[in-house]
C-alpha cells in the first residue's frame, strides 16, 4: 500500500455491520494495561502496529471500549474519503517512514 487513507474516512470492515470513521493512523496497541481497544485479531501480544484506529460512525468516540484498531487489508468498502490537502500530502511522507 502506497498511502494510508486520510483521517475522516468512513469505512466498513470485513465481517462488520457498522461503519467506522478513521481518526488516527499507524497506531501501536499493547497487550498490557487492560486496554479496551478492539482489534480484528484474537489476541495482542506485546506491541502491534495497526494502520488505523477508528470509532463508530456517526456516533464518534463513545469510550475506549468502542475504539477499533485495524489494518488496510481489513477494509471491504470505503464509504467516504476524508479531506486531503498539501498538509496531508506532506504527512503521508512521514507515515511512509513509520
Coordinates of N, CA, C and O in Angstrom, one line a residue:
X1 N 0.8 -1.2 0.0 CA 0.0 0.0 0.0 C 0.9 1.2 0.0 O 1.8 1.4 0.8
X2 N 0.6 2.1 -0.9 CA 1.4 3.3 -1.1 C 1.1 4.4 0.0 O 2.0 4.9 0.6
X3 N -0.2 4.7 0.1 CA -0.6 5.7 1.1 C -1.7 5.2 2.0 O -2.5 4.4 1.5
X4 N -1.8 5.7 3.2 CA -2.9 5.4 4.0 C -4.1 6.3 3.8 O -3.9 7.4 3.3
X5 N -5.3 5.9 4.1 CA -6.4 6.8 3.9 C -6.3 7.9 4.9 O -5.8 7.8 6.0
X6 N -6.9 9.1 4.6 CA -6.8 10.2 5.5 C -7.8 10.1 6.6 O -8.8 9.4 6.5
X7 N -7.5 10.8 7.7 CA -8.4 10.9 8.8 C -9.8 11.4 8.3 O -9.8 12.2 7.3
X8 N -10.9 11.0 8.9 CA -12.2 11.4 8.4 C -12.8 10.4 7.4 O -14.0 10.6 7.1
X9 N -12.0 9.5 7.0 CA -12.5 8.5 6.0 C -13.5 7.5 6.7 O -13.2 7.1 7.8
X10 N -14.6 7.2 6.1 CA -15.6 6.3 6.6 C -15.5 5.0 5.9 O -15.5 4.9 4.6
X11 N -15.3 3.9 6.7 CA -15.1 2.6 6.1 C -16.0 1.5 6.7 O -16.5 1.7 7.8
X12 N -16.1 0.4 6.0 CA -16.8 -0.8 6.5 C -15.7 -1.9 6.5 O -15.0 -2.1 5.5
X13 N -15.6 -2.6 7.6 CA -14.6 -3.7 7.7 C -15.2 -5.1 7.3 O -16.5 -5.3 7.4
X14 N -14.4 -6.0 6.9 CA -14.8 -7.4 6.7 C -15.6 -7.9 7.9 O -15.1 -7.8 9.0
X15 N -16.7 -8.5 7.7 CA -17.5 -9.1 8.8 C -18.2 -8.0 9.6 O -18.8 -8.4 10.6
X16 N -18.1 -6.7 9.3 CA -18.7 -5.7 10.1 C -20.0 -5.3 9.6 O -20.4 -5.5 8.4
X17 N -20.8 -4.7 10.5 CA -22.1 -4.2 10.1 C -22.3 -2.8 10.5 O -23.4 -2.2 10.3
X18 N -21.3 -2.2 11.0 CA -21.3 -0.8 11.5 C -20.1 -0.1 10.8 O -19.0 -0.5 10.9
X19 N -20.4 1.1 10.3 CA -19.3 1.9 9.6 C -18.4 2.5 10.7 O -18.9 2.8 11.8
X20 N -17.2 2.7 10.4 CA -16.2 3.3 11.3 C -15.6 4.6 10.6 O -15.5 4.6 9.4
X21 N -15.3 5.6 11.4 CA -14.6 6.8 10.9 C -13.2 6.7 11.4 O -13.0 6.5 12.6
X22 N -12.2 6.8 10.5 CA -10.8 6.8 10.9 C -10.4 8.1 11.5 O -10.7 9.2 11.0
X23 N -9.8 8.0 12.7 CA -9.3 9.2 13.3 C -7.8 9.2 13.7 O -7.3 10.1 14.3
X24 N -7.1 8.1 13.4 CA -5.7 8.0 13.6 C -5.1 6.9 12.7 O -5.8 6.0 12.3
X25 N -3.8 7.1 12.5 CA -3.1 6.2 11.6 C -1.8 5.8 12.3 O -1.2 6.5 13.1
X26 N -1.3 4.5 11.9 CA -0.1 4.0 12.4 C -0.1 4.0 14.0 O 0.7 4.6 14.6
X27 N -1.1 3.2 14.5 CA -1.3 3.2 15.9 C -0.7 1.9 16.5 O -0.9 0.8 16.0
X28 N 0.0 2.1 17.6 CA 0.5 0.9 18.4 C -0.4 0.6 19.5 O -0.8 1.4 20.3
X29 N -0.8 -0.7 19.5 CA -1.6 -1.2 20.6 C -0.8 -2.2 21.4 O -0.2 -3.1 20.8
X30 N -0.9 -2.1 22.7 CA -0.1 -3.0 23.5 C -1.1 -4.1 24.1 O -2.3 -3.8 24.3
X31 N -0.5 -5.2 24.5 CA -1.3 -6.3 25.1 C -1.4 -6.2 26.6 O -2.1 -7.0 27.2
X32 N -0.8 -5.1 27.1 CA -0.8 -5.0 28.6 C -1.6 -3.7 29.0 O -2.0 -2.9 28.1
X33 N -2.0 -3.6 30.2 CA -2.6 -2.4 30.7 C -4.1 -2.4 30.6 O -4.7 -1.4 30.9
X34 N -4.7 -3.5 30.2 CA -6.1 -3.6 30.2 C -6.8 -2.7 29.2 O -8.0 -2.3 29.4
X35 N -6.2 -2.4 28.1 CA -6.8 -1.5 27.1 C -8.0 -2.2 26.5 O -8.1 -3.4 26.3
X36 N -9.0 -1.4 26.2 CA -10.3 -1.9 25.7 C -10.4 -1.7 24.1 O -11.4 -1.9 23.6
X37 N -9.3 -1.4 23.5 CA -9.3 -1.2 22.0 C -9.6 -2.6 21.4 O -9.0 -3.6 21.6
X38 N -10.6 -2.6 20.5 CA -11.0 -3.8 19.8 C -10.1 -4.0 18.5 O -9.8 -3.0 17.9
X39 N -9.8 -5.2 18.2 CA -9.0 -5.5 17.0 C -9.6 -6.6 16.2 O -10.4 -7.4 16.7
X40 N -9.1 -6.8 15.0 CA -9.5 -7.9 14.2 C -8.9 -9.2 14.7 O -9.3 -10.3 14.3
X41 N -7.8 -9.1 15.4 CA -7.0 -10.3 15.9 C -7.6 -10.8 17.2 O -8.1 -10.0 18.0
X42 N -7.4 -12.1 17.5 CA -7.9 -12.7 18.7 C -7.2 -12.1 19.9 O -7.7 -11.8 20.9
X43 N -5.8 -12.1 19.8 CA -5.0 -11.8 21.0 C -3.9 -10.9 20.6 O -3.2 -11.1 19.5
X44 N -3.6 -9.9 21.4 CA -2.5 -9.0 21.1 C -1.3 -9.4 22.1 O -1.6 -9.4 23.3
X45 N -0.2 -9.6 21.6 CA 1.0 -9.9 22.4 C 2.0 -8.7 22.3 O 2.3 -8.4 21.1
X46 N 2.4 -8.2 23.4 CA 3.4 -7.1 23.4 C 2.8 -5.9 22.6 O 1.7 -5.4 22.9
X47 N 3.5 -5.5 21.6 CA 3.0 -4.3 20.8 C 2.8 -4.7 19.4 O 3.6 -5.3 18.7
X48 N 1.6 -4.2 18.9 CA 1.3 -4.5 17.5 C 0.9 -3.1 16.9 O 0.2 -2.3 17.4
X49 N 1.5 -2.8 15.7 CA 1.1 -1.6 15.0 C 0.0 -1.9 14.0 O 0.1 -2.8 13.2
X50 N -1.0 -1.1 14.0 CA -2.1 -1.1 13.1 C -2.1 0.1 12.2 O -1.7 1.2 12.6
X51 N -2.7 -0.1 11.0 CA -2.7 1.0 10.0 C -3.6 2.1 10.5 O -3.3 3.3 10.3
X52 N -4.7 1.8 11.2 CA -5.8 2.8 11.5 C -6.3 2.5 12.9 O -6.3 1.4 13.4
X53 N -6.9 3.6 13.4 CA -7.8 3.5 14.6 C -9.1 4.3 14.3 O -9.0 5.3 13.6
X54 N -10.2 3.7 14.6 CA -11.5 4.3 14.3 C -12.5 4.1 15.3 O -12.3 3.4 16.3
X55 N -13.6 4.9 15.1 CA -14.7 4.8 16.1 C -16.0 4.7 15.2 O -16.0 5.0 14.0
X56 N -17.1 4.3 15.9 CA -18.4 4.1 15.1 C -18.8 5.4 14.5 O -18.7 6.5 15.0
X57 N -19.4 5.3 13.3 CA -20.0 6.4 12.6 C -21.5 6.2 12.6 O -22.0 5.1 12.3
X58 N -22.3 7.2 12.9 CA -22.0 8.6 13.1 C -21.7 9.0 14.5 O -21.4 10.2 14.8
X59 N -21.7 8.1 15.5 CA -21.6 8.4 16.9 C -20.3 9.1 17.2 O -20.2 10.0 18.1
X60 N -19.2 8.6 16.7 CA -17.9 9.1 17.1 C -17.4 8.4 18.3 O -17.9 7.4 18.7
X61 N -16.5 9.1 19.0 CA -15.9 8.5 20.2 C -17.0 8.4 21.3 O -17.6 9.4 21.7
X62 N -17.1 7.2 21.8 CA -18.1 7.0 23.0 C -17.3 6.6 24.2 O -17.4 7.2 25.3
X63 N -16.4 5.7 24.1 CA -15.4 5.3 25.1 C -14.4 4.4 24.5 O -14.5 4.0 23.3
X64 N -13.3 4.1 25.3 CA -12.3 3.3 24.8 C -12.8 1.9 24.3 O -12.3 1.3 23.4
X65 N -13.9 1.4 24.9 CA -14.5 0.2 24.5 C -15.0 0.1 23.1 O -15.1 -0.9 22.5
X66 N -15.3 1.3 22.6 CA -15.8 1.4 21.2 C -14.8 2.0 20.3 O -15.1 2.8 19.4
X67 N -13.5 1.7 20.5 CA -12.5 2.2 19.6 C -11.9 0.9 19.0 O -11.6 -0.1 19.6
X68 N -11.6 1.0 17.7 CA -11.2 -0.2 16.9 C -9.9 0.1 16.2 O -9.7 1.1 15.5
X69 N -8.9 -0.8 16.3 CA -7.7 -0.8 15.6 C -7.8 -1.8 14.5 O -8.2 -3.0 14.7
X70 N -7.3 -1.4 13.3 CA -7.5 -2.4 12.1 C -6.5 -2.0 11.1 O -5.9 -0.9 11.1
X71 N -6.3 -2.9 10.1 CA -5.3 -2.7 9.0 C -6.1 -2.4 7.7 O -7.3 -2.7 7.6
X72 N -5.4 -1.9 6.8 CA -6.0 -1.6 5.5 C -6.6 -2.8 4.8 O -7.7 -2.7 4.2
X73 N -6.0 -4.0 5.0 CA -6.5 -5.2 4.4 C -7.8 -5.6 5.0 O -8.5 -6.5 4.5
X74 N -8.2 -5.1 6.2 CA -9.5 -5.4 6.8 C -10.7 -4.7 6.2 O -11.8 -5.0 6.5
X75 N -10.4 -3.6 5.4 CA -11.4 -2.8 4.8 C -12.0 -3.5 3.6 O -11.3 -3.9 2.7
X76 N -13.4 -3.5 3.6 CA -14.0 -4.1 2.4 C -14.7 -3.0 1.6 O -15.0 -3.1 0.4
X77 N -15.0 -1.8 2.2 CA -15.6 -0.7 1.4 C -15.2 0.6 2.0 O -15.2 0.8 3.2
X78 N -14.9 1.5 1.1 CA -14.6 2.9 1.5 C -15.8 3.7 1.2 O -16.1 3.9 0.0
X79 N -16.5 4.1 2.2 CA -17.8 4.8 2.0 C -17.6 6.3 1.6 O -18.2 6.9 0.8
X80 N -16.6 6.9 2.3 CA -16.3 8.3 2.1 C -14.8 8.5 2.4 O -14.3 8.0 3.4
X81 N -14.1 9.3 1.5 CA -12.7 9.5 1.7 C -12.6 10.9 2.4 O -13.2 11.9 2.0
X82 N -11.7 10.9 3.5 CA -11.5 12.1 4.2 C -10.8 13.2 3.5 O -10.3 13.0 2.4
X83 N -10.7 14.4 4.0 CA -10.2 15.6 3.4 C -8.7 15.4 3.2 O -7.9 14.9 4.1
X84 N -8.2 15.8 2.0 CA -6.8 15.8 1.7 C -6.4 17.1 1.1 O -7.1 17.7 0.3
X85 N -5.2 17.6 1.6 CA -4.7 18.9 1.0 C -3.1 18.7 1.1 O -2.6 17.6 1.3
X86 N -2.4 19.8 0.9 CA -1.0 19.8 0.8 C -0.4 19.3 2.2 O 0.6 18.6 2.2
X87 N -1.0 19.7 3.3 CA -0.5 19.3 4.6 C -0.6 17.8 4.8 O 0.3 17.1 5.3
X88 N -1.7 17.2 4.3 CA -1.9 15.8 4.3 C -0.9 15.1 3.4 O -0.3 14.0 3.8
X89 N -0.6 15.6 2.3 CA 0.4 15.0 1.4 C 1.7 15.0 2.1 O 2.5 14.0 1.9
X90 N 2.1 16.0 2.8 CA 3.4 16.0 3.5 C 3.4 15.0 4.6 O 4.4 14.3 4.9
X91 N 2.2 14.9 5.3 CA 2.2 14.0 6.4 C 2.3 12.5 5.9 O 2.8 11.6 6.6
X92 N 1.7 12.3 4.7 CA 1.8 10.9 4.1 C 3.3 10.5 4.0 O 3.6 9.3 4.1
X93 N 4.2 11.5 3.7 CA 5.6 11.2 3.6 C 6.2 10.7 4.9 O 6.9 9.7 5.0
X94 N 5.7 11.3 6.0 CA 6.1 10.8 7.3 C 5.6 9.5 7.6 O 6.3 8.6 8.2
X95 N 4.3 9.2 7.3 CA 3.7 7.9 7.6 C 4.4 6.8 6.8 O 4.5 5.7 7.3
X96 N 4.9 7.1 5.6 CA 5.6 6.0 4.9 C 6.9 5.6 5.5 O 7.4 4.5 5.3
X97 N 7.5 6.5 6.4 CA 8.7 6.2 7.1 C 8.5 5.3 8.3 O 9.5 4.8 8.9
X98 N 7.3 5.2 8.8 CA 7.0 4.5 10.0 C 6.8 3.0 9.7 O 6.2 2.6 8.8

